[in-house]
Amino acid sequence: MPIESSDEGGRMPALDSVIRDSKPCDFLSRDEEGIWRHKGILPDVSYRVSLGEGMTPLVPARRLPARMQLAATAYLKMESANPTGSFKDRASAVGVSAAVSSGFRRGIIASTGNAAASFAAYATRAAMESYVLVPRGTVQAKMTKTLIHGPRVFELEGDISDCIRMAAECANHGFFNATTIAVMNPLCIEGYKTISYEIFEELGEMPAWVAIPLGAGPLAAGICKGFDEVAALTGRPAPRVVGVQAAGCAPIFRAYISGGKVAPWKEAITTRVAAIADPLVGYVEDGQSALEWIRKLDGIVIAVEDDEIFEAQRELASAEGIFAEPAACASIVGLKELARKGLVREKDTVVAVVTGHGLNDPASVAGLPAPERVEARLEALLALVDGPAP
């Protein structure tokens, strides 16, 4: 029988027992793959589901640093290379594994896209019934990659806050609540922290800075927690982090600037970068936790305009050959801000976390040139190739 939740706003206390405190140990398991190579610091589960998530490439940025006048050595942590195209796969692998190990047979998630697609894929892999709640107007590309896995998807007559509320209510009726909000599903933090272990393993050292797109905050909290653990295990200082919010919905940035606590964003949401536009209504604790972790690592929070994010999206594609969705490119703007503020030195190493693939939201790219028309003759083609660019 599934283990039911009784209270705590949709959180599942029965799962708390599988989350263990990290302790000094050999945190690499040579007989496992993906995130489960770090099983020594992950929830203690009897069943593991995996689609090969984790161990994503850490790609050197070769041309971007010069463009943004960044003296440091820069790397891009390619979370877009995860099986369903985003960092959410880490949360799904850990969450579904723990849920099945704890006796759950069905799960539900509230999501605007990437988390829903990821959960649907991992639930299918684990033969778990999956249900998805999305608000009206969810990006079609993300709906497609959710629907293909066969979950039951319900488009609510409401916003994402309504979806989250209903998922929390379902947690009291035998559902595993896979929604990637830490106050309801702390397992997501455990999955995200493996990013930090991998960065340390891939670099062989701690970076000076890590730039992270910042929405509700669980990703930033997980990465900070991971680096805090690695610092404790290795005796090396944790990196500083820069959390990047969209200015059109920036409740964590506002609290960082004021020095106070995070409060829900009550103004109109004006950003078009929906994946990091989170007003934190009903779960402000997630934003507060992220801010506390960022402060613990002596980090900063910035808010940037949409135009900067979309410009970074094009720069990342044209300079490095990487197509990322807009929210993922907030971290690139974070690196630019570090350069502008003079916070990095030439000898430093910095990392931008690229959280999702551009194909998650291809409609975000507008104004690209149309193909050039040419006759099917070599001479005609070469004349265009060797001639002036249009």
Coordinates of C-alpha atoms in Angstrom, one line a residue:
M1 CA 0.0 0.0 0.0
P2 CA 1.2 3.5 -0.7
I3 CA 2.5 5.5 2.3
E4 CA 0.1 8.4 2.7
S5 CA 1.0 11.9 3.8
S6 CA -1.1 13.4 6.6
D7 CA -0.4 17.1 6.8
E8 CA 2.5 19.5 6.3
G9 CA 1.0 21.1 3.2
G10 CA 1.5 18.2 0.8
R11 CA 5.0 17.2 2.0
M12 CA 5.4 13.4 2.5
P13 CA 7.0 12.8 6.0
A14 CA 7.3 9.1 5.2
L15 CA 10.0 9.9 2.7
D16 CA 12.1 11.9 5.1
S17 CA 13.7 8.7 6.5
V18 CA 15.5 8.1 3.2
I19 CA 17.3 11.4 3.2
R20 CA 20.5 11.0 5.1
D21 CA 23.0 13.4 6.3
S22 CA 26.2 13.4 4.3
K23 CA 29.2 12.3 6.1
P24 CA 32.9 11.9 5.3
C25 CA 33.1 9.0 2.9
D26 CA 34.3 7.9 -0.5
F27 CA 31.4 9.6 -2.3
L28 CA 32.2 8.1 -5.7
S29 CA 30.9 4.6 -6.4
R30 CA 32.8 3.1 -9.3
D31 CA 30.2 0.4 -10.0
E32 CA 27.3 2.9 -10.7
E33 CA 26.5 5.3 -13.4
G34 CA 25.1 8.8 -13.6
I35 CA 24.0 10.4 -10.3
W36 CA 24.0 7.1 -8.6
R37 CA 27.8 7.2 -8.8
H38 CA 27.3 9.4 -5.7
K39 CA 24.9 7.0 -4.0
G40 CA 26.9 7.5 -0.7
I41 CA 25.4 11.0 -0.4
L42 CA 22.0 10.3 -1.9
P43 CA 18.8 9.0 -0.3
D44 CA 19.1 5.4 0.9
V45 CA 16.7 3.5 -1.5
S46 CA 16.1 -0.1 -2.4
Y47 CA 15.0 0.7 -5.9
R48 CA 16.9 3.0 -8.3
V49 CA 15.5 4.3 -11.6
S50 CA 17.8 5.9 -14.1
L51 CA 17.8 7.0 -17.7
G52 CA 21.5 7.9 -17.6
E53 CA 21.0 11.3 -16.0
G54 CA 23.9 13.2 -14.5
M55 CA 27.6 13.3 -15.4
T56 CA 26.7 16.0 -17.9
P57 CA 29.6 17.6 -19.9
L58 CA 31.5 20.5 -18.4
V59 CA 32.4 22.3 -21.6
P60 CA 35.1 25.0 -21.8
A61 CA 33.8 28.3 -23.1
R62 CA 36.2 29.3 -25.8
R63 CA 34.9 32.5 -27.3
L64 CA 32.3 33.9 -24.8
P65 CA 34.8 35.1 -22.2
A66 CA 36.5 37.5 -24.7
R67 CA 33.1 38.8 -25.8
M68 CA 32.1 39.6 -22.2
Q69 CA 35.5 40.8 -21.2
L70 CA 35.8 38.0 -18.6
A71 CA 39.4 37.4 -17.6
A72 CA 38.7 34.1 -15.9
T73 CA 38.6 30.6 -17.3
A74 CA 34.9 29.8 -17.9
Y75 CA 33.1 26.4 -18.2
L76 CA 29.5 25.6 -19.1
K77 CA 27.8 22.8 -17.1
M78 CA 25.5 21.3 -19.7
E79 CA 22.4 20.2 -17.8
S80 CA 20.7 20.4 -21.2
A81 CA 22.4 17.1 -22.0
N82 CA 20.2 15.2 -19.5
P83 CA 17.9 12.6 -20.9
T84 CA 14.8 14.9 -21.2
G85 CA 16.8 18.0 -21.8
S86 CA 17.0 19.7 -18.4
F87 CA 18.4 19.6 -14.8
K88 CA 15.0 18.3 -13.6
D89 CA 16.0 14.7 -14.4
R90 CA 18.2 14.7 -11.3
A91 CA 15.2 15.4 -9.1
S92 CA 13.1 12.8 -11.0
A93 CA 15.6 10.1 -10.7
V94 CA 16.0 10.6 -6.9
G95 CA 12.3 11.3 -6.3
V96 CA 10.8 8.4 -8.2
S97 CA 13.4 6.0 -6.8
A98 CA 12.6 7.0 -3.3
A99 CA 8.8 7.0 -3.9
V100 CA 8.9 3.4 -5.4
S101 CA 11.2 2.3 -2.5
S102 CA 8.6 3.7 -0.1
G103 CA 5.7 1.9 -1.6
F104 CA 4.1 4.6 -3.8
R105 CA 2.5 3.4 -7.0
R106 CA 1.2 6.6 -8.4
G107 CA 2.6 10.1 -8.5
I108 CA 1.5 13.6 -9.4
I109 CA 3.3 16.8 -10.4
A110 CA 2.4 20.4 -10.9
S111 CA 4.6 22.0 -13.6
T112 CA 4.8 24.4 -16.5
G113 CA 6.9 22.1 -18.6
N114 CA 10.4 20.6 -17.9
A115 CA 9.6 19.0 -14.6
A116 CA 6.4 17.5 -16.0
A117 CA 8.2 16.0 -18.9
S118 CA 11.0 14.6 -16.7
F119 CA 8.7 13.1 -14.1
A120 CA 6.5 11.5 -16.9
A121 CA 9.6 9.8 -18.4
Y122 CA 11.0 8.5 -15.1
A123 CA 7.6 7.4 -13.8
T124 CA 7.1 5.4 -17.1
R125 CA 10.5 3.9 -16.6
A126 CA 9.6 2.8 -13.1
A127 CA 6.1 1.6 -14.1
M128 CA 4.5 4.2 -11.8
E129 CA 1.2 5.8 -12.7
S130 CA 1.8 9.4 -13.5
Y131 CA -0.5 12.5 -13.4
V132 CA 0.4 16.0 -14.5
L133 CA -1.2 19.3 -13.7
V134 CA -0.4 22.2 -15.9
P135 CA -1.9 25.7 -16.1
R136 CA -3.6 26.9 -19.3
G137 CA -1.1 28.3 -21.8
T138 CA 1.8 25.9 -21.1
V139 CA 4.5 25.9 -23.9
Q140 CA 3.5 23.4 -26.5
A141 CA 7.0 22.0 -27.0
K142 CA 7.1 21.0 -23.3
M143 CA 3.6 19.6 -23.4
T144 CA 4.6 17.4 -26.4
K145 CA 7.6 15.9 -24.6
T146 CA 5.4 15.2 -21.6
L147 CA 2.5 13.7 -23.4
I148 CA 4.6 11.3 -25.4
H149 CA 5.4 9.3 -22.2
G150 CA 1.7 8.6 -21.7
P151 CA 0.8 10.3 -18.4
R152 CA -2.7 11.7 -17.8
V153 CA -2.3 15.4 -18.2
F154 CA -4.9 17.9 -16.8
E155 CA -4.9 21.5 -17.9
L156 CA -6.4 23.4 -15.0
E157 CA -8.6 26.5 -15.3
G158 CA -6.1 28.4 -13.1
D159 CA -2.5 29.3 -12.8
I160 CA 0.5 27.4 -11.6
S161 CA -0.3 28.2 -7.9
D162 CA -3.6 26.3 -8.4
C163 CA -1.8 23.4 -9.8
I164 CA 0.6 23.3 -6.9
R165 CA -2.2 23.5 -4.4
M166 CA -4.0 20.6 -6.0
A167 CA -0.9 18.4 -6.2
A168 CA -0.3 19.1 -2.5
E169 CA -3.9 18.0 -1.7
C170 CA -3.4 14.8 -3.8
A171 CA -0.4 13.9 -1.6
N172 CA -2.9 13.3 1.2
H173 CA -4.6 10.7 -0.9
G174 CA -1.9 8.2 -1.7
F175 CA 0.0 10.1 -4.4
F176 CA 3.8 10.8 -4.4
N177 CA 4.0 14.6 -4.9
A178 CA 6.8 15.0 -7.4
T179 CA 6.4 18.8 -7.7
T180 CA 9.9 20.3 -7.5
I181 CA 9.2 22.6 -4.6
A182 CA 11.5 21.7 -1.7
V183 CA 9.0 22.4 1.0
M184 CA 6.8 19.7 -0.5
N185 CA 9.4 17.5 -2.0
P186 CA 12.8 17.9 -0.4
L187 CA 14.1 15.0 -2.5
C188 CA 14.7 17.4 -5.4
I189 CA 17.4 19.2 -3.4
E190 CA 19.2 15.9 -3.0
G191 CA 19.2 15.3 -6.7
Y192 CA 20.4 18.8 -7.6
K193 CA 23.3 18.7 -5.2
T194 CA 25.0 16.1 -7.4
I195 CA 25.7 18.9 -9.9
S196 CA 28.2 20.3 -7.3
Y197 CA 29.9 16.9 -6.8
E198 CA 30.3 16.5 -10.6
I199 CA 31.7 20.0 -11.1
F200 CA 34.4 19.3 -8.4
E201 CA 35.1 15.9 -9.9
E202 CA 35.4 17.3 -13.5
L203 CA 37.5 20.3 -12.6
G204 CA 39.6 18.6 -9.9
E205 CA 39.2 21.7 -7.8
M206 CA 36.6 24.1 -6.6
P207 CA 35.6 26.9 -9.0
A208 CA 35.7 30.5 -7.7
W209 CA 32.2 31.3 -8.9
V210 CA 29.1 29.3 -10.1
A211 CA 26.3 31.2 -11.9
I212 CA 22.8 29.7 -11.5
P213 CA 19.4 30.7 -13.0
L214 CA 17.1 31.4 -10.1
G215 CA 13.4 30.9 -10.0
A216 CA 11.8 29.4 -6.9
G217 CA 15.2 28.5 -5.6
P218 CA 15.5 24.7 -5.1
L219 CA 18.2 24.4 -7.8
A220 CA 20.4 27.1 -6.2
A221 CA 19.8 25.6 -2.7
G222 CA 20.7 22.1 -4.0
I223 CA 23.9 23.3 -5.7
C224 CA 24.9 25.4 -2.6
K225 CA 24.2 22.4 -0.3
G226 CA 26.3 20.2 -2.6
F227 CA 29.3 22.5 -2.5
D228 CA 29.0 22.9 1.2
E229 CA 29.2 19.1 1.6
V230 CA 32.1 18.8 -0.8
A231 CA 33.9 21.6 1.2
A232 CA 33.3 19.6 4.4
L233 CA 34.6 16.4 2.8
T234 CA 37.7 17.9 1.1
G235 CA 38.6 20.8 3.3
R236 CA 38.6 23.1 0.3
P237 CA 36.6 26.4 0.4
A238 CA 33.2 26.3 -1.4
P239 CA 32.8 28.6 -4.4
R240 CA 30.7 31.7 -4.3
V241 CA 27.5 31.7 -6.3
V242 CA 25.5 34.3 -8.3
G243 CA 21.8 33.6 -8.5
V244 CA 20.2 35.3 -11.5
Q245 CA 16.5 36.3 -11.5
A246 CA 14.5 37.9 -14.3
A247 CA 13.7 41.5 -13.3
G248 CA 10.1 41.0 -14.1
C249 CA 9.6 38.6 -11.3
A250 CA 12.4 38.8 -8.7
P251 CA 11.3 38.2 -5.1
I252 CA 14.6 36.6 -4.0
F253 CA 16.6 39.5 -5.5
R254 CA 14.4 42.0 -3.7
A255 CA 15.0 40.3 -0.4
Y256 CA 18.7 40.1 -1.1
I257 CA 18.9 43.9 -1.8
S258 CA 16.8 44.8 1.2
G259 CA 18.6 42.4 3.6
G260 CA 15.2 41.1 4.7
K261 CA 13.2 38.0 4.2
V262 CA 11.7 36.7 1.0
A263 CA 8.1 37.7 0.4
P264 CA 5.8 36.6 -2.5
W265 CA 5.9 38.7 -5.6
K266 CA 2.5 40.4 -5.7
E267 CA 3.1 42.7 -8.7
A268 CA 2.3 41.7 -12.3
I269 CA 4.8 39.3 -13.8
T270 CA 6.3 41.1 -16.7
T271 CA 9.1 38.8 -17.8
R272 CA 8.8 36.5 -20.8
V273 CA 11.3 34.1 -19.3
A274 CA 8.6 32.0 -17.7
A275 CA 10.7 29.1 -16.4
I276 CA 12.3 31.4 -13.8
A277 CA 9.3 33.7 -13.2
D278 CA 8.1 32.3 -9.9
P279 CA 6.2 34.5 -7.5
L280 CA 6.6 32.0 -4.6
V281 CA 2.9 32.3 -3.7
G282 CA 2.2 29.5 -1.2
Y283 CA 5.8 28.3 -0.8
V284 CA 7.9 31.3 0.0
E285 CA 10.1 29.1 2.2
D286 CA 11.8 27.8 -1.0
G287 CA 13.0 31.2 -1.9
Q288 CA 14.1 32.0 1.7
S289 CA 16.0 28.7 1.9
A290 CA 17.8 29.5 -1.4
L291 CA 18.7 33.0 -0.2
E292 CA 20.1 31.7 3.0
W293 CA 22.2 29.1 1.2
I294 CA 23.5 31.8 -1.2
R295 CA 24.4 34.0 1.7
K296 CA 26.1 31.2 3.5
L297 CA 28.4 30.7 0.5
D298 CA 29.0 34.5 0.3
G299 CA 27.1 34.7 -2.9
I300 CA 25.1 37.4 -4.6
V301 CA 21.7 37.7 -6.3
I302 CA 21.1 39.8 -9.4
A303 CA 18.1 40.7 -11.5
V304 CA 18.4 41.1 -15.2
E305 CA 16.2 42.3 -18.0
D306 CA 14.7 40.0 -20.6
D307 CA 16.7 41.6 -23.4
E308 CA 19.9 40.6 -21.7
I309 CA 18.8 37.0 -21.4
F310 CA 17.7 36.7 -25.0
E311 CA 20.9 38.3 -26.1
A312 CA 22.9 35.8 -24.1
Q313 CA 20.9 33.0 -25.7
R314 CA 22.0 34.1 -29.2
E315 CA 25.6 34.7 -28.0
L316 CA 25.8 31.2 -26.5
A317 CA 24.6 29.7 -29.8
S318 CA 26.8 31.8 -32.1
A319 CA 30.0 31.7 -30.0
E320 CA 29.9 28.2 -28.5
G321 CA 27.5 26.2 -30.6
I322 CA 25.1 25.6 -27.7
F323 CA 21.4 26.2 -28.1
A324 CA 19.8 26.7 -24.7
E325 CA 16.3 27.8 -23.6
P326 CA 16.1 31.4 -22.3
A327 CA 16.0 30.6 -18.6
A328 CA 19.2 28.6 -19.0
C329 CA 20.9 31.6 -20.4
A330 CA 20.4 33.7 -17.3
S331 CA 23.6 32.1 -15.9
I332 CA 25.5 33.5 -18.9
V333 CA 24.3 37.0 -18.0
G334 CA 25.5 36.1 -14.5
L335 CA 29.0 35.6 -15.8
K336 CA 28.8 39.0 -17.6
E337 CA 27.8 40.7 -14.4
L338 CA 30.7 39.2 -12.5
A339 CA 33.0 40.6 -15.2
R340 CA 31.3 44.0 -15.1
K341 CA 31.5 44.2 -11.3
G342 CA 35.2 43.1 -11.3
L343 CA 34.5 40.1 -9.1
V344 CA 36.7 37.6 -10.9
R345 CA 40.5 37.5 -11.4
E346 CA 42.4 36.1 -14.4
K347 CA 43.5 33.0 -12.4
D348 CA 39.9 32.2 -11.4
T349 CA 37.7 29.4 -12.8
V350 CA 34.0 30.1 -13.1
V351 CA 31.1 27.9 -14.1
A352 CA 27.7 28.7 -15.7
V353 CA 25.0 26.1 -15.2
V354 CA 23.1 25.7 -18.5
T355 CA 19.9 24.3 -17.2
G356 CA 17.8 23.3 -20.3
H357 CA 18.0 22.7 -24.0
G358 CA 16.7 25.3 -26.5
L359 CA 14.4 22.7 -28.0
N360 CA 12.4 22.9 -24.8
D361 CA 11.1 26.3 -26.0
P362 CA 12.0 26.8 -29.7
A363 CA 9.4 29.5 -30.1
S364 CA 11.5 31.7 -27.9
V365 CA 13.8 32.4 -30.8
A366 CA 12.4 35.0 -33.2
G367 CA 13.8 36.9 -36.1
L368 CA 16.2 34.3 -37.5
P369 CA 17.1 34.8 -41.2
A370 CA 15.3 32.7 -43.8
P371 CA 17.3 30.2 -45.9
E372 CA 18.9 31.8 -49.0
R373 CA 17.5 30.5 -52.3
V374 CA 19.9 29.2 -54.9
E375 CA 19.8 27.3 -58.2
A376 CA 20.7 23.6 -58.0
R377 CA 24.1 24.3 -59.8
L378 CA 27.5 24.3 -58.2
E379 CA 28.5 27.6 -59.9
A380 CA 25.5 29.3 -58.4
L381 CA 26.2 28.0 -54.9
L382 CA 29.9 29.0 -55.0
A383 CA 29.0 32.4 -56.3
L384 CA 26.9 33.0 -53.2
V385 CA 29.4 31.3 -50.8
D386 CA 32.3 33.4 -52.1
G387 CA 30.3 36.6 -52.5
P388 CA 29.4 39.2 -49.9
A389 CA 27.3 38.0 -47.0
P390 CA 23.6 39.1 -47.1

